[in-house]
Each structure stands twice: as structure tokens, then as C-alpha cells.
PDB file of C-alpha atoms in Angstrom:
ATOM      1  CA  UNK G  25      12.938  -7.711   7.547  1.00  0.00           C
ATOM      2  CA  UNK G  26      13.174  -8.742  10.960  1.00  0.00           C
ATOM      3  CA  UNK G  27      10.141 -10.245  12.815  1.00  0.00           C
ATOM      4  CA  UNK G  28      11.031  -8.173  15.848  1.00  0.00           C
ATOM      5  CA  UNK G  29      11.135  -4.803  14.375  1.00  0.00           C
ATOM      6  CA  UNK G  30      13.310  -1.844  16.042  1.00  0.00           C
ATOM      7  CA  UNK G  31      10.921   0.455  18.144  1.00  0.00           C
ATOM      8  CA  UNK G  32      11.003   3.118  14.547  1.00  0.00           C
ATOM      9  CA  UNK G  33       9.470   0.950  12.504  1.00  0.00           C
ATOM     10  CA  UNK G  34       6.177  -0.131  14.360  1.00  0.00           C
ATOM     11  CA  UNK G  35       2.899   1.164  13.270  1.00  0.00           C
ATOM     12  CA  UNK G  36       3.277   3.186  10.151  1.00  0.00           C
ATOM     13  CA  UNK G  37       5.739   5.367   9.757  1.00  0.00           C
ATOM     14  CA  UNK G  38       6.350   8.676   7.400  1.00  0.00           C
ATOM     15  CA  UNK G  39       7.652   8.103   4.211  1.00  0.00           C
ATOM     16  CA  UNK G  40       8.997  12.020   3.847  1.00  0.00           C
ATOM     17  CA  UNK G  41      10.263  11.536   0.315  1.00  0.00           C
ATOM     18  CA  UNK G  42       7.918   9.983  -1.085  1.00  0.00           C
ATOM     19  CA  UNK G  43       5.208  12.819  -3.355  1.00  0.00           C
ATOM     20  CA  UNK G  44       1.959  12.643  -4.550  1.00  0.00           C
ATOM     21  CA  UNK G  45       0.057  14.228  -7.724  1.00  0.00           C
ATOM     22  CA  UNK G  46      -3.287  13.935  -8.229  1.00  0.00           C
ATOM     23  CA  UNK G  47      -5.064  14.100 -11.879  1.00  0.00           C
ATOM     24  CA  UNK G  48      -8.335  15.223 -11.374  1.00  0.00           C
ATOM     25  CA  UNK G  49     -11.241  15.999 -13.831  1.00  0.00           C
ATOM     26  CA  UNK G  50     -13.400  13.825 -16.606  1.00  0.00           C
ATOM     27  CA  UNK G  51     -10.594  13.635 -18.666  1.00  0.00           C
ATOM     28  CA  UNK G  52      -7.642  12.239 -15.945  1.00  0.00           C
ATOM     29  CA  UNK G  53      -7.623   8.777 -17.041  1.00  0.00           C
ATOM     30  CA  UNK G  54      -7.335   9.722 -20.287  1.00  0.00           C
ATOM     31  CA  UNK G  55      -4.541  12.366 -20.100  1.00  0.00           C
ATOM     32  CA  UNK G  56      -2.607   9.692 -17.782  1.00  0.00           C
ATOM     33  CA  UNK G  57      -3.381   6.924 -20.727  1.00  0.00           C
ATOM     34  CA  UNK G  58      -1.702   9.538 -23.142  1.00  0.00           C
ATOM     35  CA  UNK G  59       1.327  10.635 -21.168  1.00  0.00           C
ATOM     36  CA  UNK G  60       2.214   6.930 -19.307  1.00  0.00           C
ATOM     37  CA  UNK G  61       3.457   4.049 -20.310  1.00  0.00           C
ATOM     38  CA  UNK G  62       0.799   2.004 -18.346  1.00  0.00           C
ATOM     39  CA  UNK G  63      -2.494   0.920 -20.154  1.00  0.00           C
ATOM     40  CA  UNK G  64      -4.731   3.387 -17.362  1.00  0.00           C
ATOM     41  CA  UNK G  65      -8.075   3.123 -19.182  1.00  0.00           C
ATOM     42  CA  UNK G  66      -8.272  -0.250 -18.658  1.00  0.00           C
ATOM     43  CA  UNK G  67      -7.262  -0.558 -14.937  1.00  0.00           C
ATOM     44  CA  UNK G  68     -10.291  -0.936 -13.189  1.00  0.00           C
ATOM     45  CA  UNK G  69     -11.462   1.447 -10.540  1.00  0.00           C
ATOM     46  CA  UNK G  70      -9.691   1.586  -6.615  1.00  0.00           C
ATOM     47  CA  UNK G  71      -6.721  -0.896  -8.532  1.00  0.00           C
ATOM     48  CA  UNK G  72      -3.049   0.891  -8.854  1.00  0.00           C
ATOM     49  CA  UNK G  73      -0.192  -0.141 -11.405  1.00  0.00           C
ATOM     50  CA  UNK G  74       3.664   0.899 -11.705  1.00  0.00           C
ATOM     51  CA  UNK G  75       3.798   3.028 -14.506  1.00  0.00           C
ATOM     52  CA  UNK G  76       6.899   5.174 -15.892  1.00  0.00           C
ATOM     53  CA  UNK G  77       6.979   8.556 -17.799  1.00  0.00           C
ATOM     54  CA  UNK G  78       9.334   7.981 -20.921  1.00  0.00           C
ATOM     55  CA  UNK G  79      10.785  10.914 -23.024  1.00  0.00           C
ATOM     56  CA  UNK G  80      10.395  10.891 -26.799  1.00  0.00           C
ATOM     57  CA  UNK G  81      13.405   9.221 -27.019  1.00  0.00           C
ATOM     58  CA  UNK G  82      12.605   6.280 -24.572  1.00  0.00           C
ATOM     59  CA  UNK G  83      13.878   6.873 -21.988  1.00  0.00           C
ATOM     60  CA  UNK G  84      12.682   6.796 -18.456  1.00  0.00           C
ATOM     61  CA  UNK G  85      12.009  10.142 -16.141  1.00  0.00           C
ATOM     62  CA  UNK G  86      10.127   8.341 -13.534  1.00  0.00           C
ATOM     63  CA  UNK G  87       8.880   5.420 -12.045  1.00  0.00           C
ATOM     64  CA  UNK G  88       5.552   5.435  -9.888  1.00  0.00           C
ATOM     65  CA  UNK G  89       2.349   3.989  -8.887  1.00  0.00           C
ATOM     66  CA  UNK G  90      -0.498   4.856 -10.297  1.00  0.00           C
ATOM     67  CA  UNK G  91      -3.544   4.515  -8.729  1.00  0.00           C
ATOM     68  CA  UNK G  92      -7.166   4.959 -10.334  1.00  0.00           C
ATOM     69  CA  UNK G  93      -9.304   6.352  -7.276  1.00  0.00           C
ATOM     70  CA  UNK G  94     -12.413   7.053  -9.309  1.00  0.00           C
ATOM     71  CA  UNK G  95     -13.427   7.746 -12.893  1.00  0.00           C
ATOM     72  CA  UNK G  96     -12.257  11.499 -12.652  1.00  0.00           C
ATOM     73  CA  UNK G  97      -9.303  11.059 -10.277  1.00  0.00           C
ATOM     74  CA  UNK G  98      -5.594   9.121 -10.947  1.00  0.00           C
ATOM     75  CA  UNK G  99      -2.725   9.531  -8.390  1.00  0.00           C
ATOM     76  CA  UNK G 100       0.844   9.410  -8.447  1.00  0.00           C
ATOM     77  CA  UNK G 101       2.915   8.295  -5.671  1.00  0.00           C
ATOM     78  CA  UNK G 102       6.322   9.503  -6.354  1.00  0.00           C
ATOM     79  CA  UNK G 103       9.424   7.592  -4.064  1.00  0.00           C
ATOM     80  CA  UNK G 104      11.788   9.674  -5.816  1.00  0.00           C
ATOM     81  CA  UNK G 105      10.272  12.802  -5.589  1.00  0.00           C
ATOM     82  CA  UNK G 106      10.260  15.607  -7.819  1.00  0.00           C
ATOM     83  CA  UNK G 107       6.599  16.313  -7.930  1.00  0.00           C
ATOM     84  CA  UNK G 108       6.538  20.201  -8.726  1.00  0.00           C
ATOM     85  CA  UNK G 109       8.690  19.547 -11.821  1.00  0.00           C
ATOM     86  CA  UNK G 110       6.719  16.937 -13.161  1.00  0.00           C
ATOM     87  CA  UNK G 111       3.488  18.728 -12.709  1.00  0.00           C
ATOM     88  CA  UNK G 112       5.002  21.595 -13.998  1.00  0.00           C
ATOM     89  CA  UNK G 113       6.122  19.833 -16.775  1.00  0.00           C
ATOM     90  CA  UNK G 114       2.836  17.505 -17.410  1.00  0.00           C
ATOM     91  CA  UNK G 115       0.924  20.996 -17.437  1.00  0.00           C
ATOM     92  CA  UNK G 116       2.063  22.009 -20.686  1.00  0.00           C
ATOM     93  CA  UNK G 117       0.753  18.909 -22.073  1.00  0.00           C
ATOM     94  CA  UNK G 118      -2.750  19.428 -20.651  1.00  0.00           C
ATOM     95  CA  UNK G 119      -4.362  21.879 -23.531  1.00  0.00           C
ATOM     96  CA  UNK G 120      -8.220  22.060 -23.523  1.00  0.00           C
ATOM     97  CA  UNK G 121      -8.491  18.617 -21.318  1.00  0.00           C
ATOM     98  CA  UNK G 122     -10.544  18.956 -18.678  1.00  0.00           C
ATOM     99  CA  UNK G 123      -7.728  17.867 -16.498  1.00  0.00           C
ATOM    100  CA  UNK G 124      -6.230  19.522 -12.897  1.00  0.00           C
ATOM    101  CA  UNK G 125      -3.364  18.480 -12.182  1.00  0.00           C
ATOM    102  CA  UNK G 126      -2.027  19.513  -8.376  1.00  0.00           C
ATOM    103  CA  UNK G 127       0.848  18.292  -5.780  1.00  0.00           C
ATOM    104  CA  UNK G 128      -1.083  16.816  -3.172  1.00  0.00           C
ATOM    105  CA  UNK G 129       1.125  18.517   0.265  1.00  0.00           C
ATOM    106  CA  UNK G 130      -2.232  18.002   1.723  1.00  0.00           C
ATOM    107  CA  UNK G 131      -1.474  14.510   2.034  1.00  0.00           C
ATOM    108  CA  UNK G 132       1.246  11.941   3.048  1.00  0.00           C
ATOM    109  CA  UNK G 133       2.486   8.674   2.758  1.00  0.00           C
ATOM    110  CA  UNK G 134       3.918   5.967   5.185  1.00  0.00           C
ATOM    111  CA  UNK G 135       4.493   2.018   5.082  1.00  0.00           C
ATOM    112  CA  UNK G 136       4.711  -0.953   7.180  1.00  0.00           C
ATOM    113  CA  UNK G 137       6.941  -4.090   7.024  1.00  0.00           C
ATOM    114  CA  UNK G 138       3.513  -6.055   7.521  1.00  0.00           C
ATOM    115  CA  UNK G 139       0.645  -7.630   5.241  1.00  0.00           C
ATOM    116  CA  UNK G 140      -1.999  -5.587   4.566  1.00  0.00           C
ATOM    117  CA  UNK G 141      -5.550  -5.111   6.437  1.00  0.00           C
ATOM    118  CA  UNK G 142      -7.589  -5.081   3.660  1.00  0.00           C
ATOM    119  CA  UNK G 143      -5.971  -4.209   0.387  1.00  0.00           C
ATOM    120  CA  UNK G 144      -4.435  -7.320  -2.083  1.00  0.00           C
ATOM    121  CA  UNK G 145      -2.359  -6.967  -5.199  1.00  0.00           C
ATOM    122  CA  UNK G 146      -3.469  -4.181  -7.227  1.00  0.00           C
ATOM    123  CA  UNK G 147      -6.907  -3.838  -5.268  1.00  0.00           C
ATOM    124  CA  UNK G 148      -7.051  -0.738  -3.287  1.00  0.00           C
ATOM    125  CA  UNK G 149      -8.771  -0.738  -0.043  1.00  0.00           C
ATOM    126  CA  UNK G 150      -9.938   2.387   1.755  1.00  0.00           C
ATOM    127  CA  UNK G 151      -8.184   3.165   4.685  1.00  0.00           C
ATOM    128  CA  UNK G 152      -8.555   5.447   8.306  1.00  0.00           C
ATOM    129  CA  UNK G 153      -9.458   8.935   8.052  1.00  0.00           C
ATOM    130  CA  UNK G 154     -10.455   9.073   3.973  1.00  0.00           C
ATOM    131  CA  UNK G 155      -6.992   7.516   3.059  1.00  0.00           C
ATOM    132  CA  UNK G 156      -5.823   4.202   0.865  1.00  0.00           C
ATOM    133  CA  UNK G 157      -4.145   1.146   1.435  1.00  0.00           C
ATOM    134  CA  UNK G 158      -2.228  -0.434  -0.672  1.00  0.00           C
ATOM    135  CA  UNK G 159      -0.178  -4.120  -0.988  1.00  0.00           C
ATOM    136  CA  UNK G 160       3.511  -3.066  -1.415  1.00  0.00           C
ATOM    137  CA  UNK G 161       5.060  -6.832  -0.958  1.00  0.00           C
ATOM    138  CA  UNK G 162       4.377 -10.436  -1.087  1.00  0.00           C
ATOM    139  CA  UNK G 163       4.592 -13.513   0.845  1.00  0.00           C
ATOM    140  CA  UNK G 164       8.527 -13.214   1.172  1.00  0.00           C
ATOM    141  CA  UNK G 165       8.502  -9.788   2.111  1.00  0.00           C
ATOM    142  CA  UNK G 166       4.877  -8.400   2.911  1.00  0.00           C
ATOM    143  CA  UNK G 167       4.637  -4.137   3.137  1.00  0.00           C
ATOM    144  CA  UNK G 168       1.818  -2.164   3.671  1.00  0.00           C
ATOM    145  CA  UNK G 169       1.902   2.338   2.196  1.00  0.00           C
ATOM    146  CA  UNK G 170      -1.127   4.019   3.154  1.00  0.00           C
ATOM    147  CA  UNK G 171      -1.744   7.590   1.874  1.00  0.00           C
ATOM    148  CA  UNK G 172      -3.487   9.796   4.252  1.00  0.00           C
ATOM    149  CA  UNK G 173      -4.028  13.132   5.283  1.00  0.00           C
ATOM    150  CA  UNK G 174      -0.482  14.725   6.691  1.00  0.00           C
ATOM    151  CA  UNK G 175      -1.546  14.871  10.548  1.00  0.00           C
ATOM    152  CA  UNK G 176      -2.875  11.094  10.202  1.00  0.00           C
ATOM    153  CA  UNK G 177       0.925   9.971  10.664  1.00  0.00           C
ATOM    154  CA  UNK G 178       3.001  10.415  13.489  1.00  0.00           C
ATOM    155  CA  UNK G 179       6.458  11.628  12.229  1.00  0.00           C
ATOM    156  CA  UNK G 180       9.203  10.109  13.809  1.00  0.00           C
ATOM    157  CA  UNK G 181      12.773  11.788  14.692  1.00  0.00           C
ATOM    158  CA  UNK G 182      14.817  12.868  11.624  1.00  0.00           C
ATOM    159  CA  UNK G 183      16.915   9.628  12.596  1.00  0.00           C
ATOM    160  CA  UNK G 184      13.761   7.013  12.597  1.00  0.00           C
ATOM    161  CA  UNK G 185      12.587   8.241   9.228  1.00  0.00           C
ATOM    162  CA  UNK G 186      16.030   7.934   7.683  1.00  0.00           C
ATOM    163  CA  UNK G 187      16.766   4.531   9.127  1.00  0.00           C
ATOM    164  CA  UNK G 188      12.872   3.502   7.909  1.00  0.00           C
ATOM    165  CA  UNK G 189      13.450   5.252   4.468  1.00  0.00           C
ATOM    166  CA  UNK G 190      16.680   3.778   3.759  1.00  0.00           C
ATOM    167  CA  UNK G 191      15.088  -0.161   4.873  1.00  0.00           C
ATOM    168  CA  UNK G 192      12.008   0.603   2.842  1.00  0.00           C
ATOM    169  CA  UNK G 193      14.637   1.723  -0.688  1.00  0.00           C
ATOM    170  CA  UNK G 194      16.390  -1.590   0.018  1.00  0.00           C
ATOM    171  CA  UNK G 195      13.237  -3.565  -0.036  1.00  0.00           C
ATOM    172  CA  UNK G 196      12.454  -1.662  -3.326  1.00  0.00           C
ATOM    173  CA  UNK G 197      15.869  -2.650  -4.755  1.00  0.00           C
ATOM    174  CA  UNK G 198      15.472  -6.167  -3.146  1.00  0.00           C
ATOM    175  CA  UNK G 199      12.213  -6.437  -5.491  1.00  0.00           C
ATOM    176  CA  UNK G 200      14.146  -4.897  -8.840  1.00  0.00           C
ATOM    177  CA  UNK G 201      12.015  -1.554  -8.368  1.00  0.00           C
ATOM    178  CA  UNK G 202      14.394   1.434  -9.372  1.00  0.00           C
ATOM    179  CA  UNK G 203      15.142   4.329  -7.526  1.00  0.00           C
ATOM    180  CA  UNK G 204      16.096   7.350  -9.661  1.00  0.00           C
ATOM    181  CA  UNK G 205      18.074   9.903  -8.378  1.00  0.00           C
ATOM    182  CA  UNK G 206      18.221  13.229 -10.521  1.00  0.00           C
ATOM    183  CA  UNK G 207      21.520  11.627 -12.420  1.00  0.00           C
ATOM    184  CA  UNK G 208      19.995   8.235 -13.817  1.00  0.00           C
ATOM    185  CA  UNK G 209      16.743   9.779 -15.341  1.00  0.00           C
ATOM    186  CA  UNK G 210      16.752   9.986 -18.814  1.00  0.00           C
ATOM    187  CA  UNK G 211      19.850   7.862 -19.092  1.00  0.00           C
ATOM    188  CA  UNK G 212      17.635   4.208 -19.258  1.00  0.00           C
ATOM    189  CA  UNK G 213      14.876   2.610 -21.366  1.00  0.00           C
ATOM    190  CA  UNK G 214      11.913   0.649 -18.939  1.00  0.00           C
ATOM    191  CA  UNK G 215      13.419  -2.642 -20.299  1.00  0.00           C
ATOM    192  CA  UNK G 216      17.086  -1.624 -19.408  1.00  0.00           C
ATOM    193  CA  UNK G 217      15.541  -1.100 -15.831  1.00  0.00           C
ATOM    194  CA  UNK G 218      13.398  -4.229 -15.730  1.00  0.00           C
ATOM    195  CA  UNK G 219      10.016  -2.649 -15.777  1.00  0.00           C
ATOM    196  CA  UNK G 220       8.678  -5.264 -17.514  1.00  0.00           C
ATOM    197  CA  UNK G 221       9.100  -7.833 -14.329  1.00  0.00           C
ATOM    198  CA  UNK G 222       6.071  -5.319 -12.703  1.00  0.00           C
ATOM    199  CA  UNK G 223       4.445  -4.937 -16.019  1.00  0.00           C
ATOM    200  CA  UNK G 224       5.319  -1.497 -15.587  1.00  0.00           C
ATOM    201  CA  UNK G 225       4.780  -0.569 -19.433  1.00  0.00           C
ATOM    202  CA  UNK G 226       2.658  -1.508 -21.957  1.00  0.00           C
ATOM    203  CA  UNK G 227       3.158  -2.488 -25.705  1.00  0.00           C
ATOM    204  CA  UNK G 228      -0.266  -3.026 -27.120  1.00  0.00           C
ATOM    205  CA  UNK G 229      -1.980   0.501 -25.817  1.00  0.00           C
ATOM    206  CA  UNK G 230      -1.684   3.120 -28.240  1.00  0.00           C
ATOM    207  CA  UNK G 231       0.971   6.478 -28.699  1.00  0.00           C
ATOM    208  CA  UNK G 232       2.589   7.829 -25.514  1.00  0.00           C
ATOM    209  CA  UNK G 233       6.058   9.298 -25.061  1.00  0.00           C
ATOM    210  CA  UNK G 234       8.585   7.070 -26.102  1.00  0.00           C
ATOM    211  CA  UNK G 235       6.332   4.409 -26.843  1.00  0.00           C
ATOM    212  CA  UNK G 236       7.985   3.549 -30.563  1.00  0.00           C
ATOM    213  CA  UNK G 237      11.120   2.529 -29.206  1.00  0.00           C
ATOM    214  CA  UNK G 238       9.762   0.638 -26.032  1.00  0.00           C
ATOM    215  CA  UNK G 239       7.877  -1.599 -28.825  1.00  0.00           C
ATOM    216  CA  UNK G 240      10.525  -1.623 -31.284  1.00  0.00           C
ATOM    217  CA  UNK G 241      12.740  -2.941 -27.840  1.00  0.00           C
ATOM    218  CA  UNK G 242      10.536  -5.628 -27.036  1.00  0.00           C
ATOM    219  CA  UNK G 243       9.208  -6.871 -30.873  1.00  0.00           C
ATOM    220  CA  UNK G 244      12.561  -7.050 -32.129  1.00  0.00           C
ATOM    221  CA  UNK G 245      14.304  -8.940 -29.234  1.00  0.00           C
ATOM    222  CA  UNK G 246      16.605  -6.079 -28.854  1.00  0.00           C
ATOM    223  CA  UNK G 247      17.025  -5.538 -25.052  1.00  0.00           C
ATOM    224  CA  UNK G 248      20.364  -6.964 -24.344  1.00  0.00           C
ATOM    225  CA  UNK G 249      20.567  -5.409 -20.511  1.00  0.00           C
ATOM    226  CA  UNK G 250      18.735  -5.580 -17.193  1.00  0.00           C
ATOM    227  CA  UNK G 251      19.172  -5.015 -13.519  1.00  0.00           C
ATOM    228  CA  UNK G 252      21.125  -7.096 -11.632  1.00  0.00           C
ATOM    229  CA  UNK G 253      20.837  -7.077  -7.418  1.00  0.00           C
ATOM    230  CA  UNK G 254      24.164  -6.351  -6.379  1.00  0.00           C
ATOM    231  CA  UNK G 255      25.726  -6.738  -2.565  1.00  0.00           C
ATOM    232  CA  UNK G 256      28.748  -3.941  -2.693  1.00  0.00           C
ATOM    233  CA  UNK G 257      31.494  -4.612  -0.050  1.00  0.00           C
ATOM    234  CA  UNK G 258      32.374  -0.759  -0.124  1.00  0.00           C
ATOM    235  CA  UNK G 259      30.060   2.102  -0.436  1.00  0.00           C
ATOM    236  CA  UNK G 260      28.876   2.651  -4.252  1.00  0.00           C
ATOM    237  CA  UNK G 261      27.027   5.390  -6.307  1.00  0.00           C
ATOM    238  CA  UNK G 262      24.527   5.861  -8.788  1.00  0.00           C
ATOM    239  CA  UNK G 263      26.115   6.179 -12.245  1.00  0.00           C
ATOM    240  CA  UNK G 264      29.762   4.151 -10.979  1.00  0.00           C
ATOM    241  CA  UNK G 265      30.658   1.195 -13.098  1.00  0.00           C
ATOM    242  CA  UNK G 266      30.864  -2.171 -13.068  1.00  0.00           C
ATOM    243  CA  UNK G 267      33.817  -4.509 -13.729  1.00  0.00           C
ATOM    244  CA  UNK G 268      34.834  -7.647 -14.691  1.00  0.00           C
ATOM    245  CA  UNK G 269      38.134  -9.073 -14.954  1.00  0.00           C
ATOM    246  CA  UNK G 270      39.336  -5.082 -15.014  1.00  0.00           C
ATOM    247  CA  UNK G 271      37.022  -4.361 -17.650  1.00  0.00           C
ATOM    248  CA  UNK G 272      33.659  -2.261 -18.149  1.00  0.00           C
ATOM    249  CA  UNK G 273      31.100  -4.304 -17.491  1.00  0.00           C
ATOM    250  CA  UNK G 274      27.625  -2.168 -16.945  1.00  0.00           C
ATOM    251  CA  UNK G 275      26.687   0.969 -14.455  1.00  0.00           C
ATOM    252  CA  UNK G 276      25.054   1.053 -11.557  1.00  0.00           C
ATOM    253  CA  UNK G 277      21.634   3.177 -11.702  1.00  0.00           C
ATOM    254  CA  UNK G 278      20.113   2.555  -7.895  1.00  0.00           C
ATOM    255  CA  UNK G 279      21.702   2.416  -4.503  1.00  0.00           C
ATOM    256  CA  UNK G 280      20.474   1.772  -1.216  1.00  0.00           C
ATOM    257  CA  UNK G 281      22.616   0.989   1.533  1.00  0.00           C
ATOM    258  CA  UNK G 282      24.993  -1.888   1.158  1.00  0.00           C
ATOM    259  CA  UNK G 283      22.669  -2.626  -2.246  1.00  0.00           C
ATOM    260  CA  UNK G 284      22.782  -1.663  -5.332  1.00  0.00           C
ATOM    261  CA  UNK G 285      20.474  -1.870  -9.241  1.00  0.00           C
ATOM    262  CA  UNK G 286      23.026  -2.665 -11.469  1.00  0.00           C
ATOM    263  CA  UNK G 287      21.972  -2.666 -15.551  1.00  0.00           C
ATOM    264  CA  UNK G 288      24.230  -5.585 -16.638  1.00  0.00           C
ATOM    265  CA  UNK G 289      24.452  -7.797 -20.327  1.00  0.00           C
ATOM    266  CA  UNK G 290      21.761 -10.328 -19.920  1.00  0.00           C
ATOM    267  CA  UNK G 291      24.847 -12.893 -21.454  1.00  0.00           C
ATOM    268  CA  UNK G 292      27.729 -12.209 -18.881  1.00  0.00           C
ATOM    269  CA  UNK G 293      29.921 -15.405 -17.043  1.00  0.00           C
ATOM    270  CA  UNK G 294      29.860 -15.881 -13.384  1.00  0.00           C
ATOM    271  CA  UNK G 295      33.193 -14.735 -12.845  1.00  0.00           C
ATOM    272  CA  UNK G 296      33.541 -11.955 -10.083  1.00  0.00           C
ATOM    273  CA  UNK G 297      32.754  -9.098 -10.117  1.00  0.00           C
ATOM    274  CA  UNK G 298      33.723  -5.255  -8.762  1.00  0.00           C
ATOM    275  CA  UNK G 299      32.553  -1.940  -8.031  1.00  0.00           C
ATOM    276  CA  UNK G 300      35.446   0.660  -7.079  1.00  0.00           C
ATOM    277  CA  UNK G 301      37.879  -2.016  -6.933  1.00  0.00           C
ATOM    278  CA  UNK G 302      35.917  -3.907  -4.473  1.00  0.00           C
ATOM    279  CA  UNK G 303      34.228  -7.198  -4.751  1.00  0.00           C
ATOM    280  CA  UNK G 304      30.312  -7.026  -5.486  1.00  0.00           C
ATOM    281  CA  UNK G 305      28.026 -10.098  -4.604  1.00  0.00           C
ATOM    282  CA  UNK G 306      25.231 -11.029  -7.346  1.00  0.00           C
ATOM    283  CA  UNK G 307      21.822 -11.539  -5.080  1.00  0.00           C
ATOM    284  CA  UNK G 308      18.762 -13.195  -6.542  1.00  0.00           C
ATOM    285  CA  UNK G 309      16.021 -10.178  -6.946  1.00  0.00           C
ATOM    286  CA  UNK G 310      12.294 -11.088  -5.157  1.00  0.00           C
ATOM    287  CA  UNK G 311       9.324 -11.585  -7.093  1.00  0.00           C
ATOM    288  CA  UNK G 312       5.497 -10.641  -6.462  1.00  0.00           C
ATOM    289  CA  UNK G 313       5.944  -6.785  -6.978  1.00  0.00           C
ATOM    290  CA  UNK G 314       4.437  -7.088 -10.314  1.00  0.00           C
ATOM    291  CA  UNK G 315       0.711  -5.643 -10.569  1.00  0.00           C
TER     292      UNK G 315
END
């Protein structure tokens, strides 16, 4: 970004898609450990990691942070949305745990395009008004999201919190993070999306959904695709292909902007390549994200 910011991105504004779903109860951490593909019983207290929920057959339904507030409390923050359904869904796997899980309207979330006040890495810091910090970037590209209650944060004109959202998705993309519209989840496996570049999944924790093929994937060498940053000289979708030298090449599964996630070979020459006939420029993806 920009040192001098435009006027809607100063201070911290709304992030209005962005959800959040709180586990709460003596059994959270454990429920999470069982349904996620992070290792959440050993993430120490007030620290967060990206974490995915996987169906049985491997396959990713969403990518989040997950944040361990105390012993009896783990939060989601959802970019992509879709927190009813997941709660709804997550609810049937609940049984006798002593485990409440709710959609948090109560609160909100909003970022900054500068380092954080307190919080580093995974460590959480405590924020204004009984909210969080968190550390959303690195050196290269430093971000701040704070979760707070929904009157702590100014919201902007529908027009500022579209131009913020769309800059903050591109810094996602910029970092490798996927965002997963309703028509790429369930179509990729956390290696295919490069989850393990934010240690996003674990492979020595025990069962979880989809959890036999993720280890299968990464003991047997068999991941043969990742994401690749793309720069698209015409305006591209989730789910359009990629070409090379007029043939199939891999799909695009995240857009923002002029940007684009594209799951590509990992073997594949430099020649050009093209997304609806147009030419689209490899870009070299940012580290630090990983927690």
C-alpha cells in the first residue's frame, strides 16, 4: 500500500464481510481440535492460527483464523462469510459437548494498512473497548484487524468500505491467503490452495474431517499443484481457466481486483500465459503470513 493512504482508509475501517463465531464452553478447544485442521489444543492462550474446515473427502469449505481467547472460548473470523451455515452445520456435530456455538453480530471487525500497537505474530493483544488485536502482515506489508464491539467502528460510505474491502482481498491474495467464494469450496484440498505456506493444517494431530487424505497428500509427495499470484490484463473469475500455448493449464480459485489465486502444476515452463484470451503476469506471492 501507499504510505499516503486515501482519506477511507485511515484509522480502522469496517470490514462488513468479514463474520465471526465464537465456541464457547469447557469443551471449545476440544470440539475445534476435532472439527479443524489446525492443532488448537496446543496453541497457547490469546495466540490465533489459520485453520481450514475440510470435508471427509479433503476438501476445503473454509479458511479462517482461529483465535484461542481463553480456555473455554475459540473464535472464528470468517473473510468469506457464511457464518450461519457453518454454525448451523458445526451444530450437528456438537452432541453431549459442552460446547455453544453462536454468530457473534454483536461484534465486528476492521483493519489497518499499519503495524500493530501491541499484538505480534500469532500473539493476541487486547484491544479498546474489550476487543483484540491482531498482526495481519509483515515487514513488507504490515496490517492491523481488530475485533470489537459493532458501534466501536465508524462505518464508512458503502463506497469507502468497498474500495477498503477490495485493497484488503488483494493484500490477502498478495500473501497466497485464499478467498472462497460459494463456487470454489469443496472443489480444493489445503495443499492445492497452499495452506501449508501459513501452516494452516496439521499432519501430526489426530482424526478430523478430511484429515486421511491431507496426510496421505503430504507423506506420499503427492501434491502436484499450488497457487500461483497472477496479474490478469482483463477482468477474470473464480473457477475460469488457465492457458498455455492454447491449452488447459489450471483454474483460477480467488480473485481480487486486477489479481487473481491461480492453482497451477508445480512443474510448468515460463512460457506465457492467458486467462480469457488475455495475457496474465506471474507475480512473486509475499511471505510472513504464516502463524
Amino acid at each position: 500500500m501507499p504510505d499516503n493512504l486515501p482519506p477511507a482508509f485511515v484509522g480502522y475501517p469496517r470490514l462488513p464481510g468479514h463474520q465471526l463465531l465464537s465456541l464457547q464452553g469447557t469443551d471449545a478447544a476440544v470440539f475445534a481440535h476435532a472439527q479443524f485442521s489446525g492443532d488448537v489444543t496446543a496453541l497457547p492462550l490469546l495466540h490465533w492460527q489459520w485453520s481450514a474446515w475440510l470435508s471427509a473427502k479433503g476438501r476445503t469449505l473454509a479458511v479462517f483464523q482461529l483465535l484461542r481467547l481463553a480456555d473455554d472460548h475459540v473464535m472464528l473470523v470468517l473473510a468469506d462469510g457464511d457464518a450461519d451455515a457453518i454454525a448451523s452445520q458445526l451444530q450437528r456435530f456438537v452432541f453431549r459437548r459442552k460446547v455453544k456455538v453462536q454468530v457473534r453480530s454483536d461484534l465486528a471487525v476492521a483493519g489497518a494498512f499499519t503495524a500493530p500497537e501491541a499484538a505480534s505474530n500469532a500473539a493476541i493483544a487486547h484491544a479498546a473497548a474489550d476487543g483484540w488485536e491482531l498482526d495481519l502482515g509483515s515487514d513488507a506489508l504490515p496490517r492491523t484487524l481488530r475485533i470489537g464491539a459493532a458501534d466501536a467502528f465508524a462505518a464508512g460510505s458503502e463506497t469507502d468500505e468497498a474500495a477498503f474491502a477490495l485493497a484488503w482481498r488483494q493484500a490477502d491474495l498478495r500473501y497466497g491467503l485464499p478467498r472462497l467464494e460459494e463456487s470454489q469450496r469443496e472443489v480444493w484440498t489445503p495443499q492445492q490452495l497452499g495452506l501449508d505456506r501459513l501452516n494452516g493444517y496439521s499432519v501430526k494431530k489426530g482424526c478430523y474431517p478430511g484429515q486421511e487424505i491431507v496426510a496421505r497428500t503430504h507423506f506420499l509427495g503427492k501434491a502436484k499443484r499450488a497457487v500461483q499470484l497472477l496479474h490478469a490484463a482483463a477482468p477474470a473469475q473464480a473457477g475460469d481457466g488457465v492457458q498455455q500455448d492454447g491449452a488447459a493449464l489450471g483454474t483460477i480459485a480467488s480473485v481480487a481486483g486486477e489479481l487473481a489465486l491461480a492453482v497451477l502444476p508445480l512443474e510448468v515452463s515460463d512460457a506465457e500465459l492467458q486467462v480469457g484470451g488475455a495475457v496474465a503476469q506471474r507475480v512473486p506471492l509475499l511471505d510472513g503470513l504464516a502463524r
